[in-house]
Coordinates of C-alpha atoms and ligand atoms in Angstrom, one line a residue:
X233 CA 161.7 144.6 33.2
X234 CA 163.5 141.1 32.4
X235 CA 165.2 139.5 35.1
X236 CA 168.8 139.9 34.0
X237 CA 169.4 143.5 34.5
X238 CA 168.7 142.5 38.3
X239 CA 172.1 141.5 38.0
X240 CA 173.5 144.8 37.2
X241 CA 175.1 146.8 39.6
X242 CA 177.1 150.6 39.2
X243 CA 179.6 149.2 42.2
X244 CA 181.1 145.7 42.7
X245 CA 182.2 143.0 40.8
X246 CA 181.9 141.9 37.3
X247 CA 178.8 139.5 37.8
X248 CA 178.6 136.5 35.9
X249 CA 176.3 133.5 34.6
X250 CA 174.8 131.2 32.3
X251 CA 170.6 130.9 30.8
X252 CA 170.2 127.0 30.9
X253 CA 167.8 126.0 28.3
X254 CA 164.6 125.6 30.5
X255 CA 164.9 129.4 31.2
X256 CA 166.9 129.5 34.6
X257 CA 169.0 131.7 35.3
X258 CA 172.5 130.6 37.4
X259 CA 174.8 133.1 38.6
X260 CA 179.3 132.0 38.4
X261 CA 180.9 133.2 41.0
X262 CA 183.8 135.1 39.0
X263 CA 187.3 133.6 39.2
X264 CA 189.3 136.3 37.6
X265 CA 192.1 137.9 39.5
X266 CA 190.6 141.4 39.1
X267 CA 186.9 140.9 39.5
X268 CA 186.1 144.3 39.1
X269 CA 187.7 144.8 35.5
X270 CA 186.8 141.6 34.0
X271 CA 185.4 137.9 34.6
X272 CA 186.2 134.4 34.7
X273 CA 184.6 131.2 35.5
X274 CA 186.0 127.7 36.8
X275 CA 186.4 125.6 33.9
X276 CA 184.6 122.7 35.8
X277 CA 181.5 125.3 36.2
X278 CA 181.2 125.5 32.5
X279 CA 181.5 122.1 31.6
X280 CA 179.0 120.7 34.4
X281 CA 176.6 122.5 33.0
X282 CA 177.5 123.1 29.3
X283 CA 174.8 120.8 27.6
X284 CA 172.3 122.5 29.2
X285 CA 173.4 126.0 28.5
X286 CA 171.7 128.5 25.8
X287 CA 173.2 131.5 26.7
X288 CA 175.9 133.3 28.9
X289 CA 175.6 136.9 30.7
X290 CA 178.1 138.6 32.5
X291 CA 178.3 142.5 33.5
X292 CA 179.8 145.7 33.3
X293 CA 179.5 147.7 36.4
X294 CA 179.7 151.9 35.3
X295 CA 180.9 150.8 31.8
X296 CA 178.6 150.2 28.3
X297 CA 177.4 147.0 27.2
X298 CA 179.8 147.0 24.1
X299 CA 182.4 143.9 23.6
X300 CA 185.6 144.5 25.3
X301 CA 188.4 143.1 23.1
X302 CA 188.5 140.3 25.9
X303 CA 185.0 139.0 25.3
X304 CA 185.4 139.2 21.7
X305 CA 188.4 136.7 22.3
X306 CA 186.0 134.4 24.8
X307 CA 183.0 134.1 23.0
X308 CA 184.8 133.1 20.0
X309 CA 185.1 129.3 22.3
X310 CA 181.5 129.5 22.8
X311 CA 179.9 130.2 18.7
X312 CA 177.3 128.0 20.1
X313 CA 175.5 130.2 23.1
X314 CA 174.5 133.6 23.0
X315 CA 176.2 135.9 24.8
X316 CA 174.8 138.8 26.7
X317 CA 176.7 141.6 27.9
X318 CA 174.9 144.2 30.6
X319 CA 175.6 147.7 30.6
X320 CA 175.2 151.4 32.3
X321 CA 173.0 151.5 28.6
X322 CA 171.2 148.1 29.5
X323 CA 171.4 144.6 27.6
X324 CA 172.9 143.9 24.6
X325 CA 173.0 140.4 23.0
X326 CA 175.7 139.2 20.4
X327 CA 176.3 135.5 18.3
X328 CA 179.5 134.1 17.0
X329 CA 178.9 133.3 13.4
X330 CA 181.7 131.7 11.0
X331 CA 184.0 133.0 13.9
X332 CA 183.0 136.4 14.0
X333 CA 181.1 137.9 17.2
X334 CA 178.0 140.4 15.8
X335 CA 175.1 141.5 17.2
X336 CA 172.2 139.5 18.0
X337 CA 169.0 139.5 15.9
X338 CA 165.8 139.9 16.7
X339 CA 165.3 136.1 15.9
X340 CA 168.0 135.4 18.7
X341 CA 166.3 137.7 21.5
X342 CA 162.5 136.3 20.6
X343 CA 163.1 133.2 23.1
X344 CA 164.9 135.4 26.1
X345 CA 162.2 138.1 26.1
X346 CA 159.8 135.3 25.9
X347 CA 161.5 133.6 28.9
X348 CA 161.3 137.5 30.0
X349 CA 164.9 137.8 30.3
X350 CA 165.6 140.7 28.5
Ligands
ZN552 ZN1 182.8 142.0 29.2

Protein backbone atom coordinates (compact mmCIF):
# COMPACT_ATOMS: atom_id res chain seq x y z
CA UNK A 1 0.00 0.00 0.00
CA UNK A 2 1.78 3.47 -0.88
CA UNK A 3 2.58 5.69 1.80
CA UNK A 4 0.13 8.51 1.08
CA UNK A 5 -3.14 7.03 2.00
CA UNK A 6 -1.41 6.90 5.54
CA UNK A 7 -2.47 10.22 5.54
CA UNK A 8 -6.05 9.66 5.19
CA UNK A 9 -8.29 9.75 7.83
CA UNK A 10 -12.60 9.41 8.01
CA UNK A 11 -12.37 12.13 11.16
CA UNK A 12 -10.20 15.26 11.48
CA UNK A 13 -8.78 17.76 9.39
CA UNK A 14 -8.16 18.29 5.79
CA UNK A 15 -4.41 16.91 5.75
CA UNK A 16 -2.11 18.45 3.59
CA UNK A 17 1.46 18.25 1.83
CA UNK A 18 3.96 18.33 -0.85
CA UNK A 19 6.20 15.03 -2.72
CA UNK A 20 9.66 16.85 -3.05
CA UNK A 21 11.50 15.48 -5.93
CA UNK A 22 13.83 12.97 -4.15
CA UNK A 23 10.58 11.11 -3.06
CA UNK A 24 9.92 12.57 0.58
CA UNK A 25 7.04 13.13 1.67
CA UNK A 26 6.28 16.54 3.95
CA UNK A 27 3.18 17.05 5.65
CA UNK A 28 1.62 21.46 5.75
CA UNK A 29 0.11 22.07 8.59
CA UNK A 30 -3.34 23.52 7.11
CA UNK A 31 -3.90 27.21 7.54
CA UNK A 32 -7.44 27.49 6.40
CA UNK A 33 -10.06 28.92 8.62
CA UNK A 34 -12.21 25.69 8.47
CA UNK A 35 -9.73 22.95 8.37
CA UNK A 36 -12.26 20.39 8.27
CA UNK A 37 -13.96 21.59 4.87
CA UNK A 38 -11.01 22.58 3.01
CA UNK A 39 -7.11 23.43 3.11
CA UNK A 40 -4.59 25.99 2.97
CA UNK A 41 -0.97 26.47 3.30
CA UNK A 42 1.39 29.47 4.47
CA UNK A 43 2.48 31.05 1.41
CA UNK A 44 6.15 31.11 2.91
CA UNK A 45 5.70 27.02 3.22
CA UNK A 46 5.21 26.74 -0.49
CA UNK A 47 7.77 28.90 -1.70
CA UNK A 48 10.63 27.48 0.77
CA UNK A 49 10.28 24.56 -0.67
CA UNK A 50 8.83 25.15 -4.20
CA UNK A 51 11.96 24.14 -6.38
CA UNK A 52 12.15 21.11 -4.90
CA UNK A 53 8.50 20.09 -5.21
CA UNK A 54 6.95 17.47 -7.80
CA UNK A 55 3.78 17.05 -6.47
CA UNK A 56 1.10 18.20 -3.88
CA UNK A 57 -1.48 15.93 -1.80
CA UNK A 58 -4.04 17.05 0.39
CA UNK A 59 -7.21 14.99 1.77
CA UNK A 60 -10.70 14.54 2.01
CA UNK A 61 -11.84 13.11 5.21
CA UNK A 62 -15.54 11.04 4.56
CA UNK A 63 -15.69 12.69 1.04
CA UNK A 64 -14.49 11.20 -2.70
CA UNK A 65 -11.28 12.00 -4.15
CA UNK A 66 -12.95 14.11 -6.99
CA UNK A 67 -11.87 17.98 -7.49
CA UNK A 68 -13.86 20.31 -5.46
CA UNK A 69 -14.51 23.55 -7.49
CA UNK A 70 -11.86 24.99 -4.95
CA UNK A 71 -8.99 22.77 -6.00
CA UNK A 72 -9.89 23.17 -9.54
CA UNK A 73 -9.34 27.00 -8.89
CA UNK A 74 -5.78 26.19 -6.82
CA UNK A 75 -4.18 23.94 -8.90
CA UNK A 76 -4.69 26.01 -11.81
CA UNK A 77 -1.35 28.29 -9.83
CA UNK A 78 0.51 25.17 -9.70
CA UNK A 79 0.22 23.59 -13.82
CA UNK A 80 3.62 22.58 -12.93
CA UNK A 81 3.17 19.73 -9.97
CA UNK A 82 0.86 17.13 -9.87
CA UNK A 83 -1.77 17.16 -7.68
CA UNK A 84 -3.10 14.39 -5.69
CA UNK A 85 -6.33 14.34 -3.98
CA UNK A 86 -7.21 11.32 -1.31
CA UNK A 87 -10.43 10.05 -0.89
CA UNK A 88 -13.05 7.57 1.08
CA UNK A 89 -12.47 5.88 -2.85
CA UNK A 90 -8.55 6.14 -2.40
CA UNK A 91 -6.01 8.25 -4.57
CA UNK A 92 -6.61 10.02 -7.48
CA UNK A 93 -3.98 12.08 -9.33
CA UNK A 94 -4.76 15.15 -11.75
CA UNK A 95 -2.34 17.72 -14.10
CA UNK A 96 -3.02 21.15 -15.27
CA UNK A 97 -2.51 21.23 -18.88
CA UNK A 98 -3.03 24.54 -21.15
CA UNK A 99 -4.96 25.61 -17.99
CA UNK A 100 -7.23 22.98 -17.60
CA UNK A 101 -7.04 20.46 -14.54
CA UNK A 102 -7.61 16.49 -15.95
CA UNK A 103 -6.79 13.38 -14.76
CA UNK A 104 -3.43 12.06 -14.52
CA UNK A 105 -1.99 9.48 -16.92
CA UNK A 106 -0.51 6.52 -16.39
CA UNK A 107 2.81 8.24 -17.51
CA UNK A 108 2.34 10.85 -14.55
CA UNK A 109 1.66 8.05 -11.76
CA UNK A 110 4.76 5.61 -13.14
CA UNK A 111 7.42 7.75 -10.88
CA UNK A 112 4.97 7.97 -7.58
CA UNK A 113 4.21 4.21 -7.59
CA UNK A 114 7.76 3.71 -8.27
CA UNK A 115 8.64 6.04 -5.23
CA UNK A 116 5.67 3.70 -3.81
CA UNK A 117 3.53 6.50 -3.20
CA UNK A 118 0.49 5.58 -4.65
ZN1 LIG B 1 -9.84 19.20 -2.08
Amino acid sequence: MGKLLDFYEDTGKERVGAILKDGSVYEFENVHPEPYEAFDVAPEELIRLDDEMKATFHTHPKFTSNLSAEDYQAFTNWPDLIHIIIGNDGPSAYIVENGKVLNASESDLAWLSKKDLL
